[in-house]
Amino acid sequence: MLGTALTLGGCGVSYNSPSVQEQVEGLPVTVVPLDSQALAFANSAPYTPRSLPAIFHQVAGSSGSVRGLGALPNAPAVPTLAPQPLELRVPPAVEPQPYEIGVGDVVLLATKSASGSTVEQLSGLLAAQSQRQGYTVRDDGAIAIPGIGQIQLAGLTLEEAEAAVFDAIVRQGVDPAFSLEVAEFNSKRVAVGGAVAAARLVPITLNTLDLGEALTAAGGVTLRDQEYASIRIYRDGTLYQIPVETFFARPELQNTVLQAGDSVYVDTNYDLDRALQFYEQQLDVTQLRSSARLQALNELQAEIALRRAALAEARANFTARADLGAEERDYVYLAGEVAEQSRFPLPYDRQASLADVLFDRGGLATATGDPTQIYVLRPSRTATGEDAVTAWHLDAGNAAALVLATKFEMRPNDILFVEAQPITKWSRALQQALPTLITTAAASVTN
């Protein structure tokens, strides 16, 4: 090998392989072996990763106007859904009103008979009602009592309904002694879904239904983390929002009175897609006859679609600018015996490790790279304030040392450099010099 080297030198042929020296262009180079103590010092260099624009943290339900809405109606009130403390939007108070009988409700009518005790009469009547499922208020708002006829009850309070039944019984010459009660409440309901034990329709009865009771009827809230969870109430085209943490901390919010047609959704993220799907299903099932609410849902969907398109366009514009190099980025550079000599853009909103940079680009060139000579070259300053270079040296001859690479934090303009193996340097020098040697030998033979 020495003879060949002399021959190469004599022919004026040399091969220069890059390596880490103690001096470069007048700048001192300090090689620091990378261990746990050196790792902590290297990571102490201040660096704050660049952040993605706010458009990447927003969703379609975020507040703010969107250009080009044209003649669309004003968007319903939608909570701010950016990653920040959730805004409290309590629905307006509902004044308690007497229960009005509606379509689908079942009423029980108890009357006295000429014979038998009151208990026997009532028991017999209840058994009969159970067989025919009571007097159900039909779609036309009336019930049909055999021997009495049809009586309009829809829209009447219980007292008004008793008066209507009294008049109908008296007109038929029947003893007007009776009692009337609502056995099944089917006309007024509140839909509860999302992060609850069992989504269901909760009926409104003679007593008012508050938010805490509705959630309890659905099995309660089922959440691992309440920090960004919210209870959304959809009412008359408007979304109201109560953060779950605030809901449990303030009893008065648990007593929020609900009204017929409300949809309650316990949401665990900022995206309205699932909530909107739930609202749409409930509107189709329970509010099909309400054209105004269907229109409100369409307006809400149109507004969110426009906002989603605006966000997508803004994100695409940013991505295009980044691809064209118009956005500021921080880079780390890879050189030497790596699988691909290139530059690695440091990620947004998080730190990147030496292992991230190395293995994202294919790792070391296993056939030529020297795993004991891995360096991170970083600009630094001497004790006197002069410019210098620190070469953090990772010896991965023992593969366990790569654990340090997963903890070493990269900084902008770091250079990851891997030296070639000694045999690689010799092989390349020989490969480049071989044509010259052949030419020289041929010339000597000719002479």
PDB file of C-alpha atoms in Angstrom, residues 86-363:
ATOM      1  CA  LEU A  86     -63.585  27.806  24.951  1.00  0.00           C
ATOM      2  CA  GLU A  87     -66.037  30.674  24.965  1.00  0.00           C
ATOM      3  CA  LEU A  88     -69.155  30.404  27.128  1.00  0.00           C
ATOM      4  CA  ARG A  89     -72.349  31.043  25.127  1.00  0.00           C
ATOM      5  CA  VAL A  90     -75.411  30.263  27.193  1.00  0.00           C
ATOM      6  CA  PRO A  91     -78.770  30.024  25.417  1.00  0.00           C
ATOM      7  CA  PRO A  92     -81.345  32.629  26.425  1.00  0.00           C
ATOM      8  CA  ALA A  93     -83.502  31.818  29.435  1.00  0.00           C
ATOM      9  CA  VAL A  94     -86.774  29.994  28.754  1.00  0.00           C
ATOM     10  CA  GLU A  95     -89.836  31.070  30.694  1.00  0.00           C
ATOM     11  CA  PRO A  96     -91.604  28.012  32.166  1.00  0.00           C
ATOM     12  CA  GLN A  97     -94.946  27.405  30.458  1.00  0.00           C
ATOM     13  CA  PRO A  98     -97.731  24.927  31.260  1.00  0.00           C
ATOM     14  CA  TYR A  99     -97.333  21.704  29.313  1.00  0.00           C
ATOM     15  CA  GLU A 100     -99.387  21.626  26.117  1.00  0.00           C
ATOM     16  CA  ILE A 101    -100.592  18.275  24.861  1.00  0.00           C
ATOM     17  CA  GLY A 102     -99.228  17.451  21.408  1.00  0.00           C
ATOM     18  CA  VAL A 103     -99.413  14.901  18.613  1.00  0.00           C
ATOM     19  CA  GLY A 104     -98.188  11.504  19.798  1.00  0.00           C
ATOM     20  CA  ASP A 105     -98.930  12.032  23.490  1.00  0.00           C
ATOM     21  CA  VAL A 106    -101.001   9.351  25.242  1.00  0.00           C
ATOM     22  CA  VAL A 107    -103.683  10.385  27.734  1.00  0.00           C
ATOM     23  CA  LEU A 108    -105.542   8.230  30.253  1.00  0.00           C
ATOM     24  CA  LEU A 109    -109.159   8.903  31.072  1.00  0.00           C
ATOM     25  CA  ALA A 110    -110.668   7.392  34.247  1.00  0.00           C
ATOM     26  CA  THR A 111    -114.457   7.512  34.757  1.00  0.00           C
ATOM     27  CA  LYS A 112    -116.876   6.179  37.339  1.00  0.00           C
ATOM     28  CA  SER A 113    -119.127   3.230  36.560  1.00  0.00           C
ATOM     29  CA  ALA A 114    -122.606   2.514  37.916  1.00  0.00           C
ATOM     30  CA  SER A 115    -121.389  -0.622  39.684  1.00  0.00           C
ATOM     31  CA  GLY A 116    -118.253  -1.757  41.411  1.00  0.00           C
ATOM     32  CA  SER A 117    -115.902   0.076  43.667  1.00  0.00           C
ATOM     33  CA  THR A 118    -113.828   2.991  42.537  1.00  0.00           C
ATOM     34  CA  VAL A 119    -110.669   0.903  42.825  1.00  0.00           C
ATOM     35  CA  GLU A 120    -112.148  -1.876  40.668  1.00  0.00           C
ATOM     36  CA  GLN A 121    -113.370   0.620  38.070  1.00  0.00           C
ATOM     37  CA  LEU A 122    -110.054   2.372  37.891  1.00  0.00           C
ATOM     38  CA  SER A 123    -108.097  -0.902  37.733  1.00  0.00           C
ATOM     39  CA  GLY A 124    -110.324  -2.195  34.944  1.00  0.00           C
ATOM     40  CA  LEU A 125    -109.979   1.018  33.008  1.00  0.00           C
ATOM     41  CA  LEU A 126    -106.211   1.012  33.337  1.00  0.00           C
ATOM     42  CA  ALA A 127    -106.061  -2.588  32.127  1.00  0.00           C
ATOM     43  CA  ALA A 128    -108.185  -1.714  29.120  1.00  0.00           C
ATOM     44  CA  GLN A 129    -106.042   1.315  28.351  1.00  0.00           C
ATOM     45  CA  SER A 130    -102.948  -0.838  28.518  1.00  0.00           C
ATOM     46  CA  GLN A 131    -104.409  -3.168  25.914  1.00  0.00           C
ATOM     47  CA  ARG A 132    -105.178  -0.357  23.483  1.00  0.00           C
ATOM     48  CA  GLN A 133    -102.148   1.768  24.471  1.00  0.00           C
ATOM     49  CA  GLY A 134    -104.209   4.588  25.805  1.00  0.00           C
ATOM     50  CA  TYR A 135    -105.798   7.425  23.902  1.00  0.00           C
ATOM     51  CA  THR A 136    -103.098   8.593  21.505  1.00  0.00           C
ATOM     52  CA  VAL A 137    -103.336  12.137  20.145  1.00  0.00           C
ATOM     53  CA  ARG A 138    -103.519  11.647  16.402  1.00  0.00           C
ATOM     54  CA  ASP A 139    -101.944  13.712  13.640  1.00  0.00           C
ATOM     55  CA  ASP A 140    -105.087  15.852  13.464  1.00  0.00           C
ATOM     56  CA  GLY A 141    -104.674  16.712  17.153  1.00  0.00           C
ATOM     57  CA  ALA A 142    -107.713  14.765  18.366  1.00  0.00           C
ATOM     58  CA  ILE A 143    -108.431  11.626  20.378  1.00  0.00           C
ATOM     59  CA  ALA A 144    -111.379   9.314  19.732  1.00  0.00           C
ATOM     60  CA  ILE A 145    -113.303   8.028  22.802  1.00  0.00           C
ATOM     61  CA  PRO A 146    -115.835   5.262  22.122  1.00  0.00           C
ATOM     62  CA  GLY A 147    -119.333   6.530  22.841  1.00  0.00           C
ATOM     63  CA  ILE A 148    -118.140  10.119  23.159  1.00  0.00           C
ATOM     64  CA  GLY A 149    -116.523  10.915  19.799  1.00  0.00           C
ATOM     65  CA  GLN A 150    -113.531  12.976  18.774  1.00  0.00           C
ATOM     66  CA  ILE A 151    -112.082  15.617  21.086  1.00  0.00           C
ATOM     67  CA  GLN A 152    -109.410  18.098  20.010  1.00  0.00           C
ATOM     68  CA  LEU A 153    -106.608  18.143  22.605  1.00  0.00           C
ATOM     69  CA  ALA A 154    -103.444  19.195  20.715  1.00  0.00           C
ATOM     70  CA  GLY A 155    -102.173  22.563  21.873  1.00  0.00           C
ATOM     71  CA  LEU A 156    -104.205  22.502  25.110  1.00  0.00           C
ATOM     72  CA  THR A 157    -102.844  22.511  28.638  1.00  0.00           C
ATOM     73  CA  LEU A 158    -103.987  19.714  30.940  1.00  0.00           C
ATOM     74  CA  GLU A 159    -106.612  21.978  32.537  1.00  0.00           C
ATOM     75  CA  GLU A 160    -107.908  23.078  29.117  1.00  0.00           C
ATOM     76  CA  ALA A 161    -107.998  19.441  27.990  1.00  0.00           C
ATOM     77  CA  GLU A 162    -110.046  18.455  31.057  1.00  0.00           C
ATOM     78  CA  ALA A 163    -112.497  21.226  30.235  1.00  0.00           C
ATOM     79  CA  ALA A 164    -112.788  20.010  26.624  1.00  0.00           C
ATOM     80  CA  VAL A 165    -113.390  16.403  27.748  1.00  0.00           C
ATOM     81  CA  PHE A 166    -115.940  17.619  30.328  1.00  0.00           C
ATOM     82  CA  ASP A 167    -117.930  19.465  27.659  1.00  0.00           C
ATOM     83  CA  ALA A 168    -117.878  16.412  25.343  1.00  0.00           C
ATOM     84  CA  ILE A 169    -119.041  14.045  28.106  1.00  0.00           C
ATOM     85  CA  VAL A 170    -121.812  16.366  29.271  1.00  0.00           C
ATOM     86  CA  ARG A 171    -123.108  16.723  25.701  1.00  0.00           C
ATOM     87  CA  GLN A 172    -123.467  12.915  25.547  1.00  0.00           C
ATOM     88  CA  GLY A 173    -125.379  12.829  28.831  1.00  0.00           C
ATOM     89  CA  VAL A 174    -122.653  10.838  30.627  1.00  0.00           C
ATOM     90  CA  ASP A 175    -121.759  11.293  34.260  1.00  0.00           C
ATOM     91  CA  PRO A 176    -119.048  13.965  34.071  1.00  0.00           C
ATOM     92  CA  ALA A 177    -117.030  12.534  36.966  1.00  0.00           C
ATOM     93  CA  PHE A 178    -113.627  11.647  35.476  1.00  0.00           C
ATOM     94  CA  SER A 179    -109.909  12.225  35.757  1.00  0.00           C
ATOM     95  CA  LEU A 180    -107.463  12.972  32.921  1.00  0.00           C
ATOM     96  CA  GLU A 181    -103.711  12.519  32.898  1.00  0.00           C
ATOM     97  CA  VAL A 182    -100.890  12.316  30.361  1.00  0.00           C
ATOM     98  CA  ALA A 183     -99.457   8.807  30.408  1.00  0.00           C
ATOM     99  CA  GLU A 184     -96.804   9.118  27.678  1.00  0.00           C
ATOM    100  CA  PHE A 185     -94.987  12.293  26.622  1.00  0.00           C
ATOM    101  CA  ASN A 186     -94.027  11.918  22.966  1.00  0.00           C
ATOM    102  CA  SER A 187     -94.663  15.279  21.327  1.00  0.00           C
ATOM    103  CA  LYS A 188     -91.931  17.399  22.894  1.00  0.00           C
ATOM    104  CA  ARG A 189     -88.399  16.035  23.015  1.00  0.00           C
ATOM    105  CA  VAL A 190     -84.785  17.093  23.264  1.00  0.00           C
ATOM    106  CA  ALA A 191     -82.098  15.150  21.336  1.00  0.00           C
ATOM    107  CA  VAL A 192     -78.911  14.349  23.289  1.00  0.00           C
ATOM    108  CA  GLY A 193     -75.822  12.865  21.622  1.00  0.00           C
ATOM    109  CA  GLY A 194     -72.039  13.009  21.320  1.00  0.00           C
ATOM    110  CA  ALA A 195     -69.787  11.960  24.216  1.00  0.00           C
ATOM    111  CA  VAL A 196     -72.581  10.530  26.367  1.00  0.00           C
ATOM    112  CA  ALA A 197     -73.223   6.971  27.496  1.00  0.00           C
ATOM    113  CA  ALA A 198     -76.265   6.491  25.227  1.00  0.00           C
ATOM    114  CA  ALA A 199     -77.612   9.026  22.738  1.00  0.00           C
ATOM    115  CA  ARG A 200     -81.363   9.356  23.022  1.00  0.00           C
ATOM    116  CA  LEU A 201     -84.445  11.554  22.716  1.00  0.00           C
ATOM    117  CA  VAL A 202     -85.408  12.882  26.156  1.00  0.00           C
ATOM    118  CA  PRO A 203     -89.107  13.792  26.527  1.00  0.00           C
ATOM    119  CA  ILE A 204     -90.292  17.033  28.115  1.00  0.00           C
ATOM    120  CA  THR A 205     -93.003  16.273  30.686  1.00  0.00           C
ATOM    121  CA  LEU A 206     -95.226  18.370  32.940  1.00  0.00           C
ATOM    122  CA  ASN A 207     -92.059  19.574  34.648  1.00  0.00           C
ATOM    123  CA  THR A 208     -89.402  21.613  32.829  1.00  0.00           C
ATOM    124  CA  LEU A 209     -86.348  19.750  31.528  1.00  0.00           C
ATOM    125  CA  ASP A 210     -82.958  21.254  32.363  1.00  0.00           C
ATOM    126  CA  LEU A 211     -79.577  20.507  30.780  1.00  0.00           C
ATOM    127  CA  GLY A 212     -78.281  18.461  33.703  1.00  0.00           C
ATOM    128  CA  GLU A 213     -81.364  16.228  33.674  1.00  0.00           C
ATOM    129  CA  ALA A 214     -81.106  15.692  29.913  1.00  0.00           C
ATOM    130  CA  LEU A 215     -77.456  14.606  30.144  1.00  0.00           C
ATOM    131  CA  THR A 216     -78.252  12.329  33.085  1.00  0.00           C
ATOM    132  CA  ALA A 217     -81.058  10.717  31.091  1.00  0.00           C
ATOM    133  CA  ALA A 218     -78.490   9.955  28.356  1.00  0.00           C
ATOM    134  CA  GLY A 219     -76.229   8.199  30.851  1.00  0.00           C
ATOM    135  CA  GLY A 220     -74.034  11.179  31.670  1.00  0.00           C
ATOM    136  CA  VAL A 221     -70.984  12.709  30.000  1.00  0.00           C
ATOM    137  CA  THR A 222     -68.220  10.233  29.058  1.00  0.00           C
ATOM    138  CA  LEU A 223     -64.926  12.093  28.663  1.00  0.00           C
ATOM    139  CA  ARG A 224     -61.273  11.392  29.442  1.00  0.00           C
ATOM    140  CA  ASP A 225     -60.248  15.042  29.217  1.00  0.00           C
ATOM    141  CA  GLN A 226     -62.658  17.896  29.848  1.00  0.00           C
ATOM    142  CA  GLU A 227     -60.263  20.713  28.947  1.00  0.00           C
ATOM    143  CA  TYR A 228     -61.408  21.296  25.381  1.00  0.00           C
ATOM    144  CA  ALA A 229     -64.750  19.485  25.507  1.00  0.00           C
ATOM    145  CA  SER A 230     -67.946  21.484  25.206  1.00  0.00           C
ATOM    146  CA  ILE A 231     -71.685  21.034  25.373  1.00  0.00           C
ATOM    147  CA  ARG A 232     -73.243  22.541  22.255  1.00  0.00           C
ATOM    148  CA  ILE A 233     -76.934  23.378  22.122  1.00  0.00           C
ATOM    149  CA  TYR A 234     -78.515  23.908  18.707  1.00  0.00           C
ATOM    150  CA  ARG A 235     -81.680  26.000  18.925  1.00  0.00           C
ATOM    151  CA  ASP A 236     -83.556  27.856  16.193  1.00  0.00           C
ATOM    152  CA  GLY A 237     -80.555  28.048  13.836  1.00  0.00           C
ATOM    153  CA  THR A 238     -78.030  29.135  16.470  1.00  0.00           C
ATOM    154  CA  LEU A 239     -75.270  27.180  18.213  1.00  0.00           C
ATOM    155  CA  TYR A 240     -74.686  27.829  21.896  1.00  0.00           C
ATOM    156  CA  GLN A 241     -71.700  26.499  23.786  1.00  0.00           C
ATOM    157  CA  ILE A 242     -70.943  25.623  27.417  1.00  0.00           C
ATOM    158  CA  PRO A 243     -67.415  24.307  28.196  1.00  0.00           C
ATOM    159  CA  VAL A 244     -67.704  21.043  30.121  1.00  0.00           C
ATOM    160  CA  GLU A 245     -65.361  22.212  32.877  1.00  0.00           C
ATOM    161  CA  THR A 246     -67.480  25.349  33.365  1.00  0.00           C
ATOM    162  CA  PHE A 247     -70.671  23.284  33.273  1.00  0.00           C
ATOM    163  CA  PHE A 248     -69.611  21.128  36.215  1.00  0.00           C
ATOM    164  CA  ALA A 249     -68.164  24.085  38.128  1.00  0.00           C
ATOM    165  CA  ARG A 250     -71.320  26.244  37.943  1.00  0.00           C
ATOM    166  CA  PRO A 251     -74.576  24.638  39.122  1.00  0.00           C
ATOM    167  CA  GLU A 252     -76.698  27.356  37.531  1.00  0.00           C
ATOM    168  CA  LEU A 253     -75.539  26.183  34.084  1.00  0.00           C
ATOM    169  CA  GLN A 254     -76.712  22.658  34.901  1.00  0.00           C
ATOM    170  CA  ASN A 255     -80.153  24.184  35.515  1.00  0.00           C
ATOM    171  CA  THR A 256     -80.342  25.707  32.023  1.00  0.00           C
ATOM    172  CA  VAL A 257     -83.910  25.048  30.869  1.00  0.00           C
ATOM    173  CA  LEU A 258     -84.272  23.313  27.506  1.00  0.00           C
ATOM    174  CA  GLN A 259     -87.197  23.598  25.152  1.00  0.00           C
ATOM    175  CA  ALA A 260     -88.781  21.291  22.604  1.00  0.00           C
ATOM    176  CA  GLY A 261     -86.677  20.836  19.480  1.00  0.00           C
ATOM    177  CA  ASP A 262     -83.308  21.561  21.152  1.00  0.00           C
ATOM    178  CA  SER A 263     -80.361  19.343  20.168  1.00  0.00           C
ATOM    179  CA  VAL A 264     -77.639  18.833  22.769  1.00  0.00           C
ATOM    180  CA  TYR A 265     -74.242  17.518  21.596  1.00  0.00           C
ATOM    181  CA  VAL A 266     -71.255  16.856  23.861  1.00  0.00           C
ATOM    182  CA  ASP A 267     -68.326  17.554  21.538  1.00  0.00           C
ATOM    183  CA  THR A 268     -64.709  16.564  22.206  1.00  0.00           C
ATOM    184  CA  ASN A 269     -62.950  18.490  19.429  1.00  0.00           C
ATOM    185  CA  TYR A 270     -63.094  21.725  17.469  1.00  0.00           C
ATOM    186  CA  ASP A 271     -64.538  20.327  14.259  1.00  0.00           C
ATOM    187  CA  LEU A 272     -68.283  20.845  13.718  1.00  0.00           C
ATOM    188  CA  ASP A 273     -68.682  18.043  11.170  1.00  0.00           C
ATOM    189  CA  ARG A 274     -69.898  15.427  13.650  1.00  0.00           C
ATOM    190  CA  ALA A 275     -72.114  17.903  15.456  1.00  0.00           C
ATOM    191  CA  LEU A 276     -73.671  19.078  12.204  1.00  0.00           C
ATOM    192  CA  GLN A 277     -74.325  15.478  11.147  1.00  0.00           C
ATOM    193  CA  PHE A 278     -76.058  14.844  14.452  1.00  0.00           C
ATOM    194  CA  TYR A 279     -78.147  18.010  14.170  1.00  0.00           C
ATOM    195  CA  GLU A 280     -79.150  17.121  10.631  1.00  0.00           C
ATOM    196  CA  GLN A 281     -80.310  13.652  11.682  1.00  0.00           C
ATOM    197  CA  GLN A 282     -82.328  15.022  14.560  1.00  0.00           C
ATOM    198  CA  LEU A 283     -83.877  17.760  12.415  1.00  0.00           C
ATOM    199  CA  ASP A 284     -84.866  15.186   9.793  1.00  0.00           C
ATOM    200  CA  VAL A 285     -86.487  12.956  12.404  1.00  0.00           C
ATOM    201  CA  THR A 286     -87.992  15.337  14.951  1.00  0.00           C
ATOM    202  CA  GLN A 287     -88.359  18.648  13.090  1.00  0.00           C
ATOM    203  CA  LEU A 288     -89.193  17.584   9.547  1.00  0.00           C
ATOM    204  CA  ARG A 289     -92.278  19.830   9.517  1.00  0.00           C
ATOM    205  CA  SER A 290     -90.321  22.934  10.536  1.00  0.00           C
ATOM    206  CA  SER A 291     -89.152  24.547   7.289  1.00  0.00           C
ATOM    207  CA  ALA A 292     -87.606  27.471   9.118  1.00  0.00           C
ATOM    208  CA  ARG A 293     -85.239  25.229  11.058  1.00  0.00           C
ATOM    209  CA  LEU A 294     -84.323  23.233   7.981  1.00  0.00           C
ATOM    210  CA  GLN A 295     -83.495  26.514   6.276  1.00  0.00           C
ATOM    211  CA  ALA A 296     -81.347  27.497   9.253  1.00  0.00           C
ATOM    212  CA  LEU A 297     -79.436  24.234   8.970  1.00  0.00           C
ATOM    213  CA  ASN A 298     -78.831  24.817   5.240  1.00  0.00           C
ATOM    214  CA  GLU A 299     -77.540  28.318   5.959  1.00  0.00           C
ATOM    215  CA  LEU A 300     -75.211  26.974   8.619  1.00  0.00           C
ATOM    216  CA  GLN A 301     -73.879  24.276   6.278  1.00  0.00           C
ATOM    217  CA  ALA A 302     -73.355  26.796   3.467  1.00  0.00           C
ATOM    218  CA  GLU A 303     -71.474  29.148   5.776  1.00  0.00           C
ATOM    219  CA  ILE A 304     -69.199  26.398   7.087  1.00  0.00           C
ATOM    220  CA  ALA A 305     -68.570  25.129   3.534  1.00  0.00           C
ATOM    221  CA  LEU A 306     -67.486  28.624   2.451  1.00  0.00           C
ATOM    222  CA  ARG A 307     -65.228  28.998   5.450  1.00  0.00           C
ATOM    223  CA  ARG A 308     -63.728  25.568   4.874  1.00  0.00           C
ATOM    224  CA  ALA A 309     -62.988  26.495   1.242  1.00  0.00           C
ATOM    225  CA  ALA A 310     -61.386  29.778   2.336  1.00  0.00           C
ATOM    226  CA  LEU A 311     -59.169  27.961   4.851  1.00  0.00           C
ATOM    227  CA  ALA A 312     -58.202  25.344   2.252  1.00  0.00           C
ATOM    228  CA  GLU A 313     -57.237  28.061  -0.230  1.00  0.00           C
ATOM    229  CA  ALA A 314     -55.163  29.940   2.347  1.00  0.00           C
ATOM    230  CA  ARG A 315     -53.365  26.746   3.357  1.00  0.00           C
ATOM    231  CA  ALA A 316     -52.720  25.798  -0.281  1.00  0.00           C
ATOM    232  CA  ASN A 317     -51.284  29.269  -0.964  1.00  0.00           C
ATOM    233  CA  PHE A 318     -48.933  28.951   2.003  1.00  0.00           C
ATOM    234  CA  THR A 319     -47.834  25.463   0.908  1.00  0.00           C
ATOM    235  CA  ALA A 320     -47.163  26.703  -2.631  1.00  0.00           C
ATOM    236  CA  ARG A 321     -45.111  29.633  -1.332  1.00  0.00           C
ATOM    237  CA  ALA A 322     -43.123  27.255   0.874  1.00  0.00           C
ATOM    238  CA  ASP A 323     -42.461  24.919  -2.072  1.00  0.00           C
ATOM    239  CA  LEU A 324     -41.223  27.866  -4.147  1.00  0.00           C
ATOM    240  CA  GLY A 325     -38.927  29.077  -1.377  1.00  0.00           C
ATOM    241  CA  ALA A 326     -40.896  32.251  -0.684  1.00  0.00           C
ATOM    242  CA  GLU A 327     -41.424  31.406   2.991  1.00  0.00           C
ATOM    243  CA  GLU A 328     -38.665  31.674   5.574  1.00  0.00           C
ATOM    244  CA  ARG A 329     -37.492  28.244   6.755  1.00  0.00           C
ATOM    245  CA  ASP A 330     -34.757  26.928   8.997  1.00  0.00           C
ATOM    246  CA  TYR A 331     -32.530  24.245   7.488  1.00  0.00           C
ATOM    247  CA  VAL A 332     -29.967  21.649   8.548  1.00  0.00           C
ATOM    248  CA  TYR A 333     -27.433  20.502   5.928  1.00  0.00           C
ATOM    249  CA  LEU A 334     -26.209  16.937   5.346  1.00  0.00           C
ATOM    250  CA  ALA A 335     -22.733  16.307   3.939  1.00  0.00           C
ATOM    251  CA  GLY A 336     -20.146  13.585   3.701  1.00  0.00           C
ATOM    252  CA  GLU A 337     -20.971   9.894   3.674  1.00  0.00           C
ATOM    253  CA  VAL A 338     -24.750  10.093   4.040  1.00  0.00           C
ATOM    254  CA  ALA A 339     -27.312   8.351   1.874  1.00  0.00           C
ATOM    255  CA  GLU A 340     -28.323  11.687   0.340  1.00  0.00           C
ATOM    256  CA  GLN A 341     -26.430  14.964   0.581  1.00  0.00           C
ATOM    257  CA  SER A 342     -29.194  17.510   0.941  1.00  0.00           C
ATOM    258  CA  ARG A 343     -30.759  20.037   3.246  1.00  0.00           C
ATOM    259  CA  PHE A 344     -33.397  19.147   5.821  1.00  0.00           C
ATOM    260  CA  PRO A 345     -36.069  21.757   6.691  1.00  0.00           C
ATOM    261  CA  LEU A 346     -36.605  21.948  10.438  1.00  0.00           C
ATOM    262  CA  PRO A 347     -40.245  21.189  11.245  1.00  0.00           C
ATOM    263  CA  TYR A 348     -42.806  23.695  12.449  1.00  0.00           C
ATOM    264  CA  ASP A 349     -43.868  23.886  16.089  1.00  0.00           C
ATOM    265  CA  ARG A 350     -41.470  21.200  17.388  1.00  0.00           C
ATOM    266  CA  GLN A 351     -37.804  20.338  17.789  1.00  0.00           C
ATOM    267  CA  ALA A 352     -35.997  17.936  15.430  1.00  0.00           C
ATOM    268  CA  SER A 353     -33.370  15.527  16.688  1.00  0.00           C
ATOM    269  CA  LEU A 354     -30.133  14.370  15.074  1.00  0.00           C
ATOM    270  CA  ALA A 355     -31.805  10.999  14.482  1.00  0.00           C
ATOM    271  CA  ASP A 356     -34.734  12.715  12.719  1.00  0.00           C
ATOM    272  CA  VAL A 357     -32.402  14.488  10.303  1.00  0.00           C
ATOM    273  CA  LEU A 358     -30.125  11.528   9.691  1.00  0.00           C
ATOM    274  CA  PHE A 359     -32.715   8.818   9.108  1.00  0.00           C
ATOM    275  CA  ASP A 360     -35.247  11.006   7.306  1.00  0.00           C
ATOM    276  CA  ARG A 361     -32.714  11.212   4.480  1.00  0.00           C
ATOM    277  CA  GLY A 362     -31.792   7.507   4.492  1.00  0.00           C
ATOM    278  CA  GLY A 363     -29.181   7.381   7.238  1.00  0.00           C
TER     279      GLY A 363
END
